[in-house]
Coordinates of C-alpha atoms and ligand atoms in Angstrom, one line a residue:
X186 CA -17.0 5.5 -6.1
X187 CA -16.6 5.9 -2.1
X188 CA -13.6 4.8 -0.4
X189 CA -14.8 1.1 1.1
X190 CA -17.0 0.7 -1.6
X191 CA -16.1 -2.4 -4.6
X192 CA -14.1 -0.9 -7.6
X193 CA -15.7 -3.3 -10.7
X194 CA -17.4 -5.8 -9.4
X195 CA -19.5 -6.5 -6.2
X196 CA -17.6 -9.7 -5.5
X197 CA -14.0 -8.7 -6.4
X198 CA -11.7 -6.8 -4.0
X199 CA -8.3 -4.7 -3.6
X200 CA -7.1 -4.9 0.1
X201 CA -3.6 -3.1 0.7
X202 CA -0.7 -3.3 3.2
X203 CA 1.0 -0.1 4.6
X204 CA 3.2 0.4 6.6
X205 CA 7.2 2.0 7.3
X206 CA 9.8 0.1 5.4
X207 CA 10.9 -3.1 7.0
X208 CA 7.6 -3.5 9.1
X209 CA 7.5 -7.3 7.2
X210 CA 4.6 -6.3 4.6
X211 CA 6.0 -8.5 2.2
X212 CA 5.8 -11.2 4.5
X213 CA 2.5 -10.9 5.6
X214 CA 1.2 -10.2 1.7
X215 CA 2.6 -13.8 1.2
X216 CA 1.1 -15.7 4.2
X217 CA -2.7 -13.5 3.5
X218 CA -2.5 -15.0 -0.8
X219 CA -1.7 -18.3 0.5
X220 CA -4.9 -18.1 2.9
X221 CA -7.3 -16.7 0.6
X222 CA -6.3 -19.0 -2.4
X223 CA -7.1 -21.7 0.1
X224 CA -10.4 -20.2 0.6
X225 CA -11.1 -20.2 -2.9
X226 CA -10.4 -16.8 -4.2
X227 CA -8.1 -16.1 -7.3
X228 CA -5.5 -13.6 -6.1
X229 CA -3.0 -11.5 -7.3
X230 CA 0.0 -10.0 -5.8
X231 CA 1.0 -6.2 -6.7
X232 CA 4.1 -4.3 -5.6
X233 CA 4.6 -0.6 -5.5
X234 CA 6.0 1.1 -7.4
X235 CA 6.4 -1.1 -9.9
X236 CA 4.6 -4.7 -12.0
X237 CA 4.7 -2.9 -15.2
X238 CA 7.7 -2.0 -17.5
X239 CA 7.2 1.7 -17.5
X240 CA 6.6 1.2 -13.4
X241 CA 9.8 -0.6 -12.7
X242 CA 11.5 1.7 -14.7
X243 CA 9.9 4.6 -12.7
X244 CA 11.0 2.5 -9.7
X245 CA 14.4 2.8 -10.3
X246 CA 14.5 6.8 -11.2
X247 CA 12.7 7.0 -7.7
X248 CA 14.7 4.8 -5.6
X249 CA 17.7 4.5 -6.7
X250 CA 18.9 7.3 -9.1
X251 CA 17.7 10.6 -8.2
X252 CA 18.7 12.2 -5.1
X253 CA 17.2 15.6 -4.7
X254 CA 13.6 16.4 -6.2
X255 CA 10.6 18.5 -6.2
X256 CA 8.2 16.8 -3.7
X257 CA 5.4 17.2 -6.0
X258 CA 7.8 15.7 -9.0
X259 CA 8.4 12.6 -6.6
X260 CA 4.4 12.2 -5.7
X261 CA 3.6 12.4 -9.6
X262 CA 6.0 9.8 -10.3
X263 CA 4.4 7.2 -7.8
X264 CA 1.8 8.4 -9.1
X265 CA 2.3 7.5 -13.4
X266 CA 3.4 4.3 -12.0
X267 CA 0.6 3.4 -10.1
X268 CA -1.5 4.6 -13.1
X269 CA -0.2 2.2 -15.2
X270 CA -0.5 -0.7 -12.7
X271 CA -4.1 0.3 -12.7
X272 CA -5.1 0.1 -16.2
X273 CA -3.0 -2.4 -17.4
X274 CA -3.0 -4.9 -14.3
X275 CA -5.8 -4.4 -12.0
X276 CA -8.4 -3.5 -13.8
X277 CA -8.6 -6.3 -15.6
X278 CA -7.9 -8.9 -13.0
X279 CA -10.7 -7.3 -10.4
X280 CA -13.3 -8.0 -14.3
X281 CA -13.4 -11.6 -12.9
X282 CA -15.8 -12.4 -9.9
X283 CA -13.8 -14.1 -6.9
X284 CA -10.9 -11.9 -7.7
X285 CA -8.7 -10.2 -4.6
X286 CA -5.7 -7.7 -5.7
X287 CA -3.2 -7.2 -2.8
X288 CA -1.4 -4.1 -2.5
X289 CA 2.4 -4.4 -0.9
X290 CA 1.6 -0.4 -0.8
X291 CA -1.0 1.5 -2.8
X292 CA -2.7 5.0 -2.1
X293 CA -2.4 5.8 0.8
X294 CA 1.4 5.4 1.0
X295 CA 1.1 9.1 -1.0
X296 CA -0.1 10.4 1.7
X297 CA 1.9 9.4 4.3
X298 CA 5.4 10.0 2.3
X299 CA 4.6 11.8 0.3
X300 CA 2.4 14.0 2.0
X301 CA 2.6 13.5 6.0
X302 CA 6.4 13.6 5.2
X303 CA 7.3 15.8 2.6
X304 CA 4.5 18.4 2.6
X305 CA 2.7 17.9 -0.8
X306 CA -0.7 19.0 -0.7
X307 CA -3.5 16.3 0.1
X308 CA -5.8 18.2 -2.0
X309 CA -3.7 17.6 -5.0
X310 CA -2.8 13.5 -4.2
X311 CA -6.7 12.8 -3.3
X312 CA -7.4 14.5 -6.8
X313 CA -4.5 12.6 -8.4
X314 CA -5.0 9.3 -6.4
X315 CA -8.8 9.2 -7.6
X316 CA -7.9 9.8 -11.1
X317 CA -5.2 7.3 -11.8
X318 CA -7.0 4.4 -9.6
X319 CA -9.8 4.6 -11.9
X320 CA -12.2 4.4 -8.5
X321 CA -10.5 1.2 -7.7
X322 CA -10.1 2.0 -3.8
X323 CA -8.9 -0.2 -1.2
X324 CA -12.1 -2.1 0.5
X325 CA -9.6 -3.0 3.4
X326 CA -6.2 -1.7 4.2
X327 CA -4.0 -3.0 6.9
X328 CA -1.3 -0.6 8.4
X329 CA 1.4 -2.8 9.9
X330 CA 2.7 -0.3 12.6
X331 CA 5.9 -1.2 13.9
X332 CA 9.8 -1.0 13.0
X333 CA 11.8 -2.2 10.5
X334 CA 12.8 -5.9 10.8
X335 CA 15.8 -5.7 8.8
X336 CA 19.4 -4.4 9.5
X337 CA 18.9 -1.2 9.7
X338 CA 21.0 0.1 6.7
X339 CA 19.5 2.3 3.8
X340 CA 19.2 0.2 0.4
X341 CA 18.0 2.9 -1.5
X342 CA 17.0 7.1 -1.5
X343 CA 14.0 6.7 0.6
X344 CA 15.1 4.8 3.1
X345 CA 18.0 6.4 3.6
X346 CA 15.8 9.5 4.8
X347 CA 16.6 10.8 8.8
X348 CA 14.5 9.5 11.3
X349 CA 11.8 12.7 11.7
X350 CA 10.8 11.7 8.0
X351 CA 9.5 8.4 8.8
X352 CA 8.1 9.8 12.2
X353 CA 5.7 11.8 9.8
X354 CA 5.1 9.0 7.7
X355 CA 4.1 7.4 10.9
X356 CA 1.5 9.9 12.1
X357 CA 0.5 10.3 8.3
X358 CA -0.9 6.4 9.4
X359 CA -2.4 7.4 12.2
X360 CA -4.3 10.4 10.7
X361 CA -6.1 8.0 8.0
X362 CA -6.8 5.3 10.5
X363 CA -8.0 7.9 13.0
X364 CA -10.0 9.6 9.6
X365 CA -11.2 5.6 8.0
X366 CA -11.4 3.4 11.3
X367 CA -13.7 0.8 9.3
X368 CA -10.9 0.7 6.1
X369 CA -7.4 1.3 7.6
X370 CA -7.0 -1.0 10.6
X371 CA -3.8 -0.6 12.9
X372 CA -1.9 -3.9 13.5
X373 CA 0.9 -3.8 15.7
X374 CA 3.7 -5.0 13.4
X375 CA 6.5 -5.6 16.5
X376 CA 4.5 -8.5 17.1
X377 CA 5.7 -12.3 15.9
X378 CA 4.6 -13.0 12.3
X379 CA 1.9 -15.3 12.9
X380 CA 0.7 -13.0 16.1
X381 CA 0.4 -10.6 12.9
X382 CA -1.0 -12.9 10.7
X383 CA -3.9 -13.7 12.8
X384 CA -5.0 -10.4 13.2
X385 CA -5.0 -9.5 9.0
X386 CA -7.0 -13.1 8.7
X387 CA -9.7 -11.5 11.4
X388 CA -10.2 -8.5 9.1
X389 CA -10.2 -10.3 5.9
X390 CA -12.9 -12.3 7.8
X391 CA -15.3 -9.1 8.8
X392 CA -14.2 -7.3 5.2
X393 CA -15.3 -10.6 3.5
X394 CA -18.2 -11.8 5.1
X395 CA -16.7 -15.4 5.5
Ligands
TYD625 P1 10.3 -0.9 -1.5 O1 11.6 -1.4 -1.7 O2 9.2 -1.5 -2.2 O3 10.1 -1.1 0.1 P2 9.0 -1.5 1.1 O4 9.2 -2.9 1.4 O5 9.1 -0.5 2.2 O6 7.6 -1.3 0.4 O7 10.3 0.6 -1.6 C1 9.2 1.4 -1.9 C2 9.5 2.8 -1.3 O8 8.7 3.8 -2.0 C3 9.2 2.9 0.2 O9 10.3 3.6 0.8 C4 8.0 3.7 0.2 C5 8.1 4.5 -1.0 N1 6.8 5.0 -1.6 C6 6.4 6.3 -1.5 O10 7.1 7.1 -1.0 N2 5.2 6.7 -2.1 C7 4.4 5.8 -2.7 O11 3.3 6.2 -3.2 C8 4.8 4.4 -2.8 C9 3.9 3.4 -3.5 C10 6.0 4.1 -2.2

């Protein structure tokens, strides 16, 4: 399976948001399910990590019990969440034609925090990434490029990382929009809500062919 191509099913889809934390993904995951179920489409919302047992129990390790790690230790652990997610969650949902999976973070968050910002090895997260996802790839991916929208403060280990870390992250964006124009499209997330909104809706539109 090619990255852009349809995981199960011709006519079922997995679009993902990225972005720093804060950008207002969560908002814009909400408003973009609302839309499509009023276009007809049965949709599911995931969160990463996180949406199984085993994955909100990994969730907590990573964000809010362990301080120091191994980089690789850290991508691995995303990574066993995300695999579960996958098999038990996604993969069955995307069996059923009409279906759309959106991702508050999938994939390609690895490789910008874990590997634009800490160092891990692309090599090893592509080969990881395709094995757990079972070749379900993001069709369409919208990074939300902007800052955070909340207060500021750290509310767990990740956040709470300096500044350079995130401006990695960032370019980590930039390199796989430069690298997947047509998959990962650059919104500028500093713009009002529905200014954002309208510009996910217009590549839901081209990715969907409605
Ligand atoms: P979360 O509270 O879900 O915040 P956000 O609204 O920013 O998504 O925190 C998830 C954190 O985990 C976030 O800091 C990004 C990080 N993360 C990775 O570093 N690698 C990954 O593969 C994933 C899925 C998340």
């Amino acid at each position: 399976m090619q990255p852009g191509g349809s995981p199960l099913d011709s006519m079922s889809w997995l679009f993902s948001f990225e972005g720093l934390d804060g950008v207002g993904k969560s908002t814009q995951v909400d408003l973009t399910r609302d839309w499509l179920e009023g276009q007809g489409y049965r949709v599911r919302v995931i969160r990463e990590p996180g949406g199984t047992d085993l994955g909100e129990k990994i969730r907590d390790l990573l964000l809010y019990q362990s301080q120091h790690r191994d980089a690789r230790a850290e991508f691995l652990l995303f990574a066993a969440a995300r695999a579960e997610l996958v098999r038990t969650v996604v993969v069955p949902f995307l069996a059923v034609e009409g279906a759309v999976v959106l991702a508050d973070r999938y994939v390609d968050s690895s490789e910008a925090y874990q590997g634009a910002g800490l160092g891990v090895d692309l090599g090893l997260i592509h080969t990881v990434n395709r094995s757990v996802c079972q070749s379900v790839w993001p069709q369409g991916t919208l990074w939300l490029d902007g800052v955070r929208r909340t207060d500021g403060s750290a509310h767990d280990v990740i956040e709470a990382r300096p500044r350079d870390f995130f401006d990695r992250v960032r370019l980590g964006y930039q390199t796989l929009a430069d690298r997947e124009p047509k998959r990962v499209v650059r919104i500028n997330g500093d713009q009002d809500p529905e200014q954002v909104f309208a510009e996910v809706v217009r590549s839901l539109r081209a990715w969907l062919h409605c």
